[in-house]
Amino acid sequence: MGEIKFLQGNEACALGAMRAGLRFFGGYPITPSSEIAEQCARLLPCSGGRFIQMEDEIASIASIIGASLAGSKSMTATSGPGFSLMQEALGYGIMAEIPFVVVNVMRGGPSTGHPTGPSQGDIMQARWGTHGDHPVIALYPESVPETYYEIIRAFNLAERFRQPVIFLMDEILGKMNESVEIKDDISVFEREKIQSRDGRYRPYAMKDDIPLTANYGEGLRFHVTGLFHDETGFPDVSGENIQKNMDRMYRKIENNIEELQKWEESGADNPEILLVSAGTQARSAKMACQELNSRGISAAVFRPVTVWPFPEKRLSALAARSKKVLVVEMNKGQLADECRKFISDEKLIPVNQLNSEMISPDEIIRQVEGVL
Amino acid sequence: MFDYAEYLRLDKLPHIWCYGCGNGIILKGAIRAIDKMGWEKDSVMAVSGIGCSSRATGYLDFNSLHTLHGRAIPFATGIKMAKPELNVIVFTGDGDATAIGGNHFIHAARRNINLTVILFNNNIYGMTGGQYSPTTPKGYFASTAPYGHIDPSFDIVELALGAGATFVARSTVANPREMEKVIHEGLKNKGFSLIEVVSNCHERFGKRNKMKSPYEMIEWIRSRSVSKVKAESMEAEEREGKIITGIFRQETRPEYVETYDELVLKKARGGI
Amino acid sequence: MAGKKEFLIKINLDFCKACGLCYSYCPTKAIGPDKEFRASVVDADKCIGCLQCENYCPDFAIEIEEIK
């Protein structure tokens, strides 16, 4: 058994990132995420990494993209308003296929909203916040221990797929403390050292749809741009090239969907009532489910851990066998809207609350009783 | 004979800039200055934002990064923090660095991080069609100032000085040799260096302001240029509208990443 | 004149955009415009190797080489 630590969610996020090999953090203070920056400022230099507090969130994400291109595993952490400011550069990361992790500890929005209140209002901003069509990877843990391990997975996926990973947390998760067992045996994905085979290095030559981009300063001079580009990294905005690369960028995710997706199912097999919920809210849903099961009601919880790409296939199969699907979330129904693509309106019941409190197990049970 | 080809991605030429565009004159001056540094090409990192100036990086046979509008300096900051051994040069413009990227510009100067910023100041947004920039002179015309421009303009040198840059210089495309010299001095500085080079955009700025040809515009720049030494003996009124050239600051102050390593890394490794 | 340096004026018409800066700044008029206003050699003997044309050419289209 590994060491047991009693950690705050934000602290677990920073410690997990360090364990994943974090070398650079650029950030800007914002509630309720600031402890992540504070922990990184303390921990990074201990292992030879570097930390910088930039002048704003735009600069923060730009700095981590630069650092990642120069070979350092990089991260920033923010909350709603800061996440909004980061959207353009997030798109740059997707377009130029650069690995890094952006943590968004969700708070009440829009605008300054409620800085110290939880929310799940950025589920769709994580998916579609930056402009243009693009694939997205976003993870959302439910507990402090899961935060520690999922942030490691976030780095591994970012590096493996050369894609920014959005790491969603919420105010409850960021600020609460729980015990975490720090295991000794954790796998960490390391960037491959890229070598030029023929002296004409092409940074966007692909291997299984993933670019073989080197780090700057390791002997291969190359160009990176946010414009559509060809294998050489130089702009090519021909329709043919744009279509080809868009298809490939989506394929990179779709062909690896099993590796990317992760979810948890709990409660009854073949349930009549299926509760769908993510993050800390899912813990309330699981509690409600246990109570419903003890009352003899066939209920289960489906919790996406990888929120994007959404685990549509599995949820669709489960929903087909259920009578009602209640999507429980601290927003106006963002996951429910996604579920509407494959679950009929008769079956789908959004359960939403925007009063800065998690939806309680009692309230979920009340909602279930109402549809039985 | 100077071998420009050594530093160019020749297959990307001719470049996209208009005929007679001063950006090409600056690019050449920068290449000559970089050559004097004797750096390995692999050790040079050219970073740019968005705009005409920022296309420079694509032509240079270094590590190159074409980033987002206004954000070249923070991208470069991350690169420098991750790999301080790289010689990082930022190619930017008046709009890129002092409008959308103004905040990043002053904060990088304040930190004294070792970046050399070569700022192509053509007094206009060229790529988008000639809208006024923070350095468009008052009274001149731009596509978004059809009745004449009313904004006071930034003095980029004063901005950099105020923000704490340790090397600050201004030159113009009317004087390519002097420009090369000050860029070289800037490259030598271990800290944040700003070299503003006033450039001609006869296409988007000149044509709206009775200067149709590149020659006319470069001569207009020359006619307004005054050396720092000469300007010092001029009355404030006389200096109005003049382009004062020369080196305004050249001093030593601890560099940011070195300071981080000296103070933070050492302390952290010694235990908190 | 003994010891007078001679120069080769190398013009790359693929890069020349006919801006006219080189011949506008040539102090001896060793170069001038061709029919399409591109750079052309008028009289190479007049070239004094001052590099004005090379330094002002934004297009890497003209280079001056000293003939040894």
XYZ file of C-alpha atoms in Angstrom:
712
model
C 0.000 0.000 0.000
C 1.208 3.480 -0.833
C 1.470 6.473 1.397
C -1.812 8.005 2.562
C -2.096 11.785 2.347
C -4.944 14.022 3.433
C -5.224 16.506 0.592
C -7.330 19.320 -0.718
C -8.631 18.742 -4.244
C -6.570 21.572 -5.697
C -3.506 20.293 -3.872
C -4.074 16.773 -5.212
C -4.303 18.254 -8.690
C -0.880 19.903 -8.299
C 0.701 16.843 -6.697
C -0.682 14.552 -9.381
C 0.634 16.873 -12.068
C 4.067 16.761 -10.458
C 3.876 12.989 -10.427
C 2.973 13.066 -14.134
C 6.179 14.977 -14.831
C 5.074 18.621 -14.772
C 8.027 20.906 -15.562
C 6.365 24.249 -16.152
C 3.331 26.075 -14.809
C 2.207 29.502 -16.014
C -0.857 30.854 -14.292
C -2.887 33.734 -12.973
C -4.716 33.814 -9.639
C -8.449 33.117 -9.670
C -10.871 31.682 -7.141
C -11.436 28.796 -6.620
C -8.350 27.447 -8.406
C -5.508 29.506 -6.887
C -4.159 26.763 -4.628
C -3.098 24.829 -7.727
C -0.808 27.700 -8.750
C 0.386 28.125 -5.170
C 1.283 24.460 -4.884
C 3.054 24.478 -8.234
C 5.029 27.574 -7.216
C 6.183 25.643 -4.150
C 6.758 22.223 -5.693
C 8.108 22.841 -9.206
C 11.471 24.409 -8.312
C 12.132 21.550 -5.853
C 12.491 19.236 -8.825
C 14.152 21.696 -11.195
C 10.973 22.826 -12.907
C 9.897 26.436 -13.222
C 6.825 28.445 -12.280
C 5.692 31.855 -13.420
C 2.743 34.011 -12.548
C 1.855 35.757 -15.776
C 0.004 39.031 -16.282
C -3.291 37.402 -17.262
C -4.832 34.106 -18.316
C -4.132 34.665 -22.003
C -0.440 35.035 -21.243
C -0.616 32.024 -18.934
C -1.860 29.619 -21.575
C 0.455 31.146 -24.196
C 3.426 30.567 -21.902
C 2.598 26.919 -21.323
C 2.207 26.321 -25.051
C 5.662 27.809 -25.589
C 7.139 25.721 -22.784
C 5.545 22.556 -24.101
C 6.968 23.177 -27.575
C 10.362 23.531 -25.920
C 9.938 20.110 -24.332
C 8.461 20.719 -20.882
C 5.271 19.084 -19.663
C 3.132 22.114 -18.937
C -0.065 23.108 -17.189
C -2.164 26.090 -16.230
C -5.128 26.282 -13.873
C -8.022 28.696 -13.831
C -11.746 29.099 -13.345
C -14.686 30.324 -15.468
C -13.681 33.884 -16.446
C -10.058 32.833 -16.941
C -11.136 29.795 -18.921
C -13.091 32.127 -21.211
C -9.955 34.196 -21.792
C -7.968 31.084 -22.643
C -10.242 29.865 -25.412
C -8.367 31.330 -28.384
C -5.057 29.826 -27.315
C -6.722 26.535 -26.483
C -7.724 26.421 -30.133
C -4.118 27.151 -31.074
C -3.065 24.117 -29.055
C -5.606 21.952 -30.831
C -4.696 23.289 -34.279
C -0.935 23.049 -33.792
C -1.314 19.779 -31.835
C 0.608 20.710 -28.732
C 0.310 18.747 -25.489
C -0.608 20.608 -22.293
C -3.232 20.537 -19.561
C -5.702 23.299 -18.698
C -7.456 22.904 -15.346
C -10.788 24.659 -14.955
C -12.182 24.599 -11.418
C -15.755 25.464 -12.303
C -17.531 28.229 -10.412
C -20.882 29.930 -10.889
C -21.175 31.965 -14.062
C -21.649 33.716 -16.407
C -19.313 36.649 -15.867
C -17.873 37.127 -12.381
C -20.909 35.134 -11.265
C -20.267 33.378 -8.009
C -16.527 32.906 -7.425
C -16.887 30.760 -4.319
C -19.868 28.730 -5.470
C -19.762 25.448 -7.401
C -21.206 24.919 -10.821
C -21.019 22.602 -13.787
C -21.698 25.423 -16.171
C -18.575 24.984 -18.309
C -19.271 21.475 -19.614
C -20.218 22.896 -23.010
C -17.591 25.628 -22.964
C -15.039 22.858 -22.569
C -16.492 21.235 -25.665
C -17.133 24.243 -27.878
C -15.458 27.210 -26.214
C -12.858 27.872 -28.858
C -14.008 28.798 -32.347
C -14.173 26.455 -35.290
C -14.707 22.723 -35.479
C -12.341 20.775 -33.295
C -12.031 17.598 -31.279
C -11.723 17.925 -27.510
C -10.496 15.790 -24.644
C -11.922 16.727 -21.239
C -11.826 14.781 -17.972
C -13.848 15.415 -14.819
C -13.156 13.528 -11.588
C -15.540 13.243 -8.640
C -13.202 13.037 -5.649
C -9.828 14.143 -4.371
C -8.149 10.745 -4.891
C -9.606 10.524 -8.358
C -8.309 14.043 -9.066
C -4.790 12.862 -8.252
C -4.960 9.949 -10.679
C -7.015 11.613 -13.390
C -4.647 14.573 -13.696
C -1.900 12.034 -14.386
C -4.125 10.474 -17.016
C -4.749 13.964 -18.425
C -1.014 14.461 -18.955
C -0.622 10.992 -20.418
C -3.418 11.583 -22.924
C -2.125 15.053 -23.816
C 1.346 13.692 -24.535
C 0.175 10.559 -26.292
C -2.296 12.305 -28.598
C -0.484 15.658 -28.853
C -3.648 17.422 -27.845
C -4.479 19.866 -25.056
C -6.517 18.177 -22.317
C -9.109 20.126 -20.361
C -9.282 19.020 -16.766
C -12.595 19.974 -15.214
C -13.057 20.249 -11.504
C -15.656 22.174 -9.525
C -15.489 24.460 -6.523
C -16.552 21.659 -4.179
C -13.869 19.317 -5.465
C -11.172 21.986 -5.504
C -11.761 23.063 -1.942
C -12.609 19.813 -0.128
C -10.171 17.519 1.634
C -10.040 13.741 1.398
C -7.540 10.964 1.907
C -5.512 9.912 -1.086
C -3.452 6.781 -1.332
C -0.373 7.626 -3.371
C 0.467 4.400 -5.177
C 4.024 3.537 -6.108
C 3.140 1.991 -9.411
C 1.873 4.716 -11.740
C 2.517 4.765 -15.449
C 3.620 8.030 -16.959
C 3.786 8.644 -20.705
C 7.010 10.261 -21.856
C 7.411 12.145 -25.106
C 9.364 10.238 -27.685
C 12.639 11.760 -28.843
C 12.035 12.561 -32.487
C 14.788 12.134 -35.007
C 14.898 13.118 -38.618
C 15.317 10.154 -40.905
C 16.320 11.871 -44.097
C 17.524 15.329 -43.089
C 14.318 16.915 -44.325
C 12.432 16.966 -41.075
C 8.660 17.290 -41.318
C 7.153 18.185 -37.913
C 3.657 17.216 -38.999
C 4.430 13.883 -40.589
C 1.982 11.480 -38.984
C 2.211 8.175 -37.235
C -1.262 6.734 -36.701
C -2.748 10.200 -37.285
C -0.610 11.735 -34.515
C 2.087 14.217 -35.558
C 5.740 13.406 -34.909
C 6.635 16.880 -33.682
C 10.002 17.314 -31.995
C 10.841 19.722 -29.196
C 12.394 23.058 -30.062
C 16.094 23.250 -29.467
C 16.946 19.615 -29.981
C 18.592 19.874 -33.334
C 15.637 19.882 -35.699
C 14.663 23.335 -36.850
C 10.992 23.600 -37.747
C 8.047 25.964 -38.034
C 4.770 25.926 -36.115
C 1.724 28.057 -36.915
C -1.939 28.330 -35.980
C -2.833 28.463 -39.660
C -3.807 25.268 -41.400
C -0.528 23.681 -42.378
C 0.900 20.759 -44.247
C 3.406 18.131 -43.116
C 6.215 20.675 -43.187
C 4.417 22.858 -40.643
C 4.026 25.709 -43.139
C 0.675 27.253 -44.031
C -1.465 25.422 -46.577
C -4.997 26.732 -46.717
C -6.075 24.768 -49.750
C -9.500 23.269 -49.305
C -8.071 19.833 -49.823
C -5.503 20.222 -47.052
C -8.015 21.713 -44.615
C -10.495 18.894 -45.183
C -7.769 16.273 -44.905
C -6.419 17.613 -41.638
C -9.799 18.251 -40.043
C -10.787 14.681 -40.852
C -7.537 13.419 -39.407
C -7.772 15.485 -36.218
C -11.240 14.082 -35.557
C -10.068 10.585 -36.540
C -7.215 10.831 -34.044
C -9.856 10.929 -31.306
C -12.505 8.687 -32.851
C -10.122 5.834 -33.657
C -8.877 5.818 -30.085
C -12.175 6.283 -28.365
C -11.798 3.248 -26.099
C -8.470 4.433 -24.825
C -9.828 7.910 -24.194
C -13.184 7.179 -22.684
C -13.707 6.269 -19.096
C -16.850 6.023 -17.053
C -18.213 4.440 -13.907
C -21.415 2.440 -13.539
C -22.885 1.707 -10.147
C -26.164 0.400 -8.742
C -28.550 -2.135 -10.282
C -27.903 -4.051 -13.496
C -30.413 -3.275 -16.220
C -31.950 -0.463 -14.179
C -35.365 1.036 -14.728
C -34.070 4.361 -13.541
C -30.725 5.554 -14.852
C -29.103 8.550 -13.237
C -26.463 10.317 -15.323
C -24.169 12.665 -13.427
C -20.549 13.820 -13.441
C -18.021 15.284 -11.000
C -18.941 15.828 -7.359
C -22.627 15.888 -8.264
C -22.354 12.206 -9.161
C -21.556 11.418 -5.526
C -24.916 12.769 -4.508
C -26.524 10.776 -7.318
C -24.775 7.610 -6.106
C -26.044 8.196 -2.591
C -29.572 8.658 -3.896
C -29.186 5.500 -5.959
C -28.172 3.444 -2.908
C -31.220 4.681 -1.052
C -33.467 3.908 -4.030
C -31.968 0.422 -4.327
C -32.549 -0.189 -0.629
C -36.184 0.721 -1.186
C -36.345 -1.898 -3.912
C -36.248 0.536 -6.819
C -34.097 -0.619 -9.712
C -31.744 2.344 -10.223
C -28.148 2.883 -11.361
C -25.727 5.727 -11.911
C -23.711 6.350 -15.050
C -20.831 8.733 -14.411
C -18.677 9.915 -17.312
C -15.105 10.481 -16.146
C -14.031 11.394 -19.654
C -16.661 14.000 -20.405
C -15.350 14.659 -23.928
C -15.402 12.616 -26.095
C -18.716 11.830 -24.440
C -19.246 8.084 -23.803
C -22.283 8.083 -26.006
C -22.184 4.462 -27.152
C -22.248 2.896 -23.704
C -24.754 5.357 -22.302
C -26.985 4.875 -25.294
C -27.023 1.108 -24.717
C -27.825 1.529 -21.029
C -30.500 4.117 -21.722
C -32.190 1.806 -24.224
C -32.850 -0.663 -21.440
C -34.043 1.938 -18.929
C -37.477 3.458 -18.533
C -36.289 6.880 -17.463
C -32.957 8.618 -17.635
C -32.442 11.471 -15.192
C -29.488 13.720 -16.001
C -28.502 15.382 -12.749
C -26.254 18.442 -13.022
C -25.475 21.826 -11.501
C -26.312 23.758 -14.657
C -29.196 24.341 -17.052
C -28.915 20.931 -18.655
C -25.670 20.844 -20.637
C -25.022 17.088 -20.392
C -28.750 16.523 -20.856
C -28.573 18.387 -24.148
C -25.790 16.072 -25.279
C -27.882 13.050 -24.197
C -30.817 14.342 -26.253
C -28.870 13.351 -29.342
C -29.499 9.685 -28.580
C -32.137 9.498 -25.816
C -35.754 10.340 -26.580
C -37.465 13.304 -24.947
C -40.053 10.970 -23.342
C -37.316 9.138 -21.541
C -34.934 11.968 -20.726
C -35.485 14.059 -17.609
C -33.051 16.874 -16.833
C -32.610 17.580 -13.136
C -30.981 20.979 -12.725
C -30.221 23.427 -9.993
C -28.467 26.782 -10.120
C -28.576 27.948 -6.510
C -24.870 27.366 -5.875
C -25.527 24.139 -4.049
C -25.133 20.566 -5.114
C -28.421 18.813 -5.825
C -29.030 16.750 -2.698
C -29.728 12.993 -2.657
C -33.173 13.754 -1.197
C -33.987 16.027 -4.104
C -32.843 13.401 -6.597
C -34.963 10.758 -4.847
C -37.925 13.140 -4.914
C -37.451 13.613 -8.661
C -37.231 9.852 -9.216
C -40.375 9.267 -7.186
C -42.116 11.816 -9.348
C -41.487 9.832 -12.534
C -42.148 6.340 -11.191
C 29.464 39.205 -49.867
C 26.944 38.609 -47.133
C 25.264 35.224 -47.472
C 21.596 35.814 -46.684
C 20.690 32.422 -48.109
C 22.367 30.753 -45.157
C 19.606 32.123 -42.919
C 16.633 31.856 -45.253
C 14.104 29.230 -46.160
C 14.598 30.023 -49.812
C 11.673 27.884 -50.930
C 9.352 30.317 -49.106
C 10.540 33.302 -51.156
C 9.528 35.662 -52.644
C 7.898 36.730 -49.406
C 4.291 37.892 -49.087
C 5.114 41.526 -48.324
C 4.196 44.193 -50.846
C 6.751 45.660 -53.260
C 9.079 47.974 -51.392
C 7.768 46.992 -47.966
C 10.144 48.037 -45.219
C 9.585 44.740 -43.429
C 12.002 43.108 -45.845
C 14.618 45.763 -45.078
C 14.218 45.041 -41.356
C 14.373 41.291 -41.898
C 17.670 41.696 -43.714
C 19.080 43.998 -41.046
C 18.043 41.490 -38.391
C 19.726 38.651 -40.300
C 22.991 40.588 -40.538
C 22.833 41.390 -36.827
C 22.102 37.768 -35.893
C 24.980 36.651 -38.090
C 27.327 38.849 -36.064
C 26.309 36.942 -32.934
C 27.771 33.765 -34.389
C 24.978 31.614 -32.988
C 24.244 28.085 -34.142
C 21.005 28.194 -36.116
C 19.570 25.452 -33.905
C 19.978 27.717 -30.889
C 17.907 30.547 -32.349
C 14.170 30.658 -31.693
C 12.155 33.155 -33.722
C 8.677 33.886 -32.364
C 6.032 36.132 -33.904
C 2.428 37.137 -33.410
C -0.023 38.073 -36.157
C 0.227 40.777 -38.770
C 2.556 41.650 -41.620
C 5.626 41.835 -39.356
C 4.895 38.442 -37.893
C 5.298 36.663 -41.196
C 9.038 37.198 -40.778
C 9.512 34.004 -38.782
C 8.398 31.787 -41.646
C 11.296 32.929 -43.836
C 14.019 32.365 -41.286
C 15.858 29.060 -41.112
C 15.726 28.916 -37.314
C 13.302 27.317 -34.919
C 10.218 29.373 -35.644
C 6.820 29.881 -34.087
C 3.992 31.913 -35.572
C 1.566 32.433 -32.698
C -1.615 34.366 -31.966
C -2.307 38.058 -32.394
C -0.553 39.917 -29.583
C 0.744 36.839 -27.812
C 4.222 36.300 -29.225
C 5.885 37.585 -26.047
C 4.112 35.216 -23.604
C 4.712 32.246 -25.942
C 8.370 33.298 -26.046
C 8.399 33.656 -22.264
C 7.321 30.018 -21.875
C 9.992 28.869 -24.316
C 12.676 30.841 -22.471
C 11.544 29.448 -19.120
C 11.621 25.894 -20.460
C 14.885 26.187 -22.420
C 16.872 29.255 -21.340
C 19.752 28.217 -23.583
C 17.713 29.179 -26.655
C 18.331 32.649 -28.089
C 14.776 33.905 -28.352
C 13.910 36.726 -30.756
C 10.399 38.123 -31.079
C 9.265 39.661 -34.359
C 6.223 41.820 -33.837
C 4.461 44.963 -34.976
C 2.955 48.140 -33.560
C -0.543 46.662 -33.388
C 0.598 43.229 -32.253
C 2.863 44.442 -29.460
C 1.326 47.692 -28.259
C -2.432 47.261 -28.814
C -3.629 43.687 -28.382
C -0.350 42.603 -26.816
C 0.453 45.760 -24.878
C 0.042 44.154 -21.485
C 2.414 41.300 -22.319
C 4.957 43.756 -23.722
C 5.233 45.845 -20.553
C 5.277 42.868 -18.208
C 8.042 41.067 -20.082
C 10.033 44.305 -19.972
C 9.371 44.599 -16.239
C 10.645 41.061 -15.626
C 13.731 41.674 -17.754
C 13.414 38.222 -19.318
C 16.061 37.678 -21.976
C 14.044 38.222 -25.154
C 15.010 40.482 -28.038
C 11.901 42.138 -29.397
C 12.214 43.584 -32.890
C 9.142 45.722 -33.343
C 8.243 46.679 -36.913
C 6.392 49.964 -36.518
C 4.608 50.819 -39.748
C 2.017 52.999 -38.002
C -0.905 50.997 -39.364
C -2.675 47.624 -39.495
C -1.405 46.616 -42.903
C -2.616 43.060 -43.234
C -6.237 43.904 -42.457
C -6.345 46.825 -44.838
C -5.044 50.000 -43.193
C -6.907 50.586 -39.949
C -5.281 52.958 -37.458
C -2.900 51.536 -34.867
C -1.637 52.888 -31.539
C 1.187 54.587 -33.435
C -0.732 56.167 -36.325
C 0.161 59.851 -36.110
C -2.597 62.287 -35.214
C -4.155 64.006 -38.192
C -3.255 61.278 -40.682
C -5.761 59.077 -42.463
C -6.531 55.405 -42.064
C -9.381 53.218 -43.300
C -10.994 53.565 -39.872
C -10.023 57.231 -39.625
C -11.598 58.562 -42.832
C -11.897 62.059 -41.319
C -8.392 62.082 -39.887
C -6.980 60.323 -36.880
C -7.680 61.840 -33.468
C -5.860 59.500 -31.040
C -2.580 60.527 -29.483
C -0.026 57.822 -30.285
C 2.190 55.674 -28.145
C 5.863 56.464 -27.903
C 7.034 52.841 -27.877
C 10.497 53.709 -26.625
C 9.061 55.615 -23.647
C 6.708 52.704 -23.000
C 9.592 50.221 -22.888
C 11.717 52.521 -20.755
C 8.905 53.056 -18.295
C 8.249 49.337 -18.082
C 11.876 48.599 -17.222
C 13.430 47.171 -20.385
C 17.217 47.065 -20.071
C 17.925 47.727 -23.742
C 15.798 50.201 -25.659
C 16.538 51.554 -29.122
C 14.812 53.039 -32.120
C 15.864 52.992 -35.720
C 14.222 53.262 -39.110
C 14.270 51.562 -42.487
C 15.765 54.789 -43.850
C 19.005 53.826 -42.160
C 19.548 50.070 -42.602
C 23.145 50.022 -41.331
C 22.304 51.847 -38.113
C 19.306 49.563 -37.683
C 21.544 46.505 -38.012
C 23.887 47.973 -35.413
C 21.216 48.604 -32.792
C 19.614 45.206 -33.349
C 23.029 43.669 -32.777
C 23.431 45.655 -29.545
C 19.977 44.461 -28.488
C 20.830 40.834 -29.202
C 23.919 41.171 -27.041
C 21.913 42.397 -24.045
C 21.156 39.696 -21.488
C 17.684 40.869 -20.600
C 14.616 42.331 -22.245
C 15.575 44.289 -25.357
C 13.272 46.417 -27.451
C 14.297 47.626 -30.867
C 11.608 49.672 -32.550
C 12.173 50.007 -36.273
C 9.982 52.554 -38.018
C 8.935 51.076 -41.334
C 7.089 52.159 -44.452
C 3.657 50.930 -45.404
C 3.056 52.947 -48.526
C 0.279 50.595 -49.612
C -1.999 50.901 -46.597
C -0.767 54.070 -44.937
C 1.141 56.059 -47.531
C -1.512 55.979 -50.239
C -4.059 57.532 -47.890
C -1.528 60.149 -46.863
C -0.049 61.467 -50.114
C 2.922 59.085 -50.170
C 2.352 56.602 -52.917
C 5.745 55.019 -53.398
C 8.056 53.203 -51.006
C 10.798 55.716 -51.832
C 8.584 58.681 -50.933
C 7.606 57.068 -47.672
C 11.119 56.127 -46.675
C 12.213 59.676 -47.409
C 9.312 60.964 -45.309
C 10.599 58.794 -42.465
C 14.120 60.086 -43.028
C 12.947 63.692 -43.076
C 11.391 63.270 -39.648
C 14.304 61.330 -38.157
C 16.535 63.020 -35.609
C 19.307 61.385 -33.648
C 18.945 61.177 -29.887
C 21.974 63.406 -29.422
C 20.540 66.101 -31.659
C 17.086 65.788 -30.127
C 18.495 66.480 -26.692
C 19.388 69.996 -27.748
C 15.990 70.615 -29.339
C 13.011 72.357 -27.763
C 9.989 70.178 -26.959
C 8.008 71.876 -29.739
C 10.676 71.091 -32.293
C 10.694 67.438 -31.273
C 6.973 67.142 -31.948
C 6.332 64.606 -34.732
C 9.987 63.645 -34.963
C 11.320 60.100 -34.982
C 14.135 60.146 -32.461
C 16.637 57.408 -33.182
C 19.436 55.801 -31.244
C 19.983 53.758 -28.111
C 17.977 55.084 -25.178
C 19.010 52.600 -22.535
C 21.699 49.946 -22.322
C 22.165 48.699 -18.811
C 22.627 45.550 -16.785
C 19.980 44.253 -14.428
C 19.510 40.635 -13.268
C 17.845 38.553 -15.950
C 14.553 36.873 -15.020
C 15.241 33.167 -15.589
C 18.735 33.451 -14.133
C 17.262 35.141 -11.083
C 14.648 32.408 -10.771
C 17.347 29.766 -10.886
C 19.603 31.675 -8.513
C 17.042 32.531 -5.891
C 14.070 30.194 -6.267
C 15.546 26.936 -7.545
C 18.454 26.997 -5.134
C 16.280 27.786 -2.126
C 13.658 25.214 -3.087
C 16.233 22.502 -3.536
C 17.742 23.342 -0.178
C 14.388 22.537 1.387
C 11.596 24.922 2.262
C 42.782 53.734 -62.185
C 45.000 51.203 -60.525
C 43.568 49.329 -57.557
C 39.999 50.260 -58.369
C 37.660 47.648 -56.936
C 35.274 45.910 -59.275
C 31.895 44.593 -58.323
C 29.473 42.049 -59.662
C 25.838 43.138 -59.423
C 23.701 40.043 -58.985
C 19.993 40.523 -59.592
C 17.424 37.810 -58.954
C 14.417 38.710 -61.082
C 12.387 35.889 -59.524
C 12.410 37.817 -56.260
C 12.353 41.394 -57.629
C 9.004 43.140 -57.128
C 9.971 46.291 -59.057
C 9.752 48.591 -56.034
C 12.591 50.737 -57.356
C 14.341 51.219 -54.019
C 17.680 49.835 -55.256
C 18.094 52.219 -58.142
C 16.522 55.113 -56.229
C 19.276 54.793 -53.654
C 22.149 53.926 -55.996
C 24.473 56.960 -55.722
C 26.215 56.344 -59.070
C 23.286 55.066 -61.118
C 25.132 51.848 -61.841
C 21.687 50.259 -61.771
C 18.379 51.461 -63.104
C 14.899 50.294 -64.039
C 14.184 47.889 -66.857
C 11.019 48.209 -68.955
C 8.980 46.697 -66.125
C 10.666 48.900 -63.512
C 12.628 45.943 -62.155
C 16.264 46.255 -61.197
C 18.753 46.099 -64.026
C 22.430 46.813 -64.474
C 23.084 50.072 -66.333
C 26.843 50.283 -65.928
C 28.603 47.869 -63.596
C 31.805 49.898 -63.824
C 30.091 52.682 -61.914
C 29.385 50.438 -58.948
C 31.368 51.517 -55.888
C 30.222 48.629 -53.664
C 28.434 50.862 -51.164
C 25.685 48.208 -50.715
C 22.922 50.830 -50.576
C 20.917 48.810 -53.102
C 21.454 45.564 -51.205
C 20.567 47.060 -47.833
C 17.402 48.744 -49.106
C 16.182 45.842 -51.236
C 13.427 44.254 -49.157
C 13.245 41.204 -51.392
C 16.693 39.599 -51.325
C 16.750 40.343 -55.033
C 20.059 42.188 -55.405
C 23.500 41.361 -54.074
C 26.868 42.947 -54.677
C 29.951 40.788 -54.866
C 33.466 42.164 -54.974
C 35.499 40.721 -57.809
C 38.842 39.715 -56.441
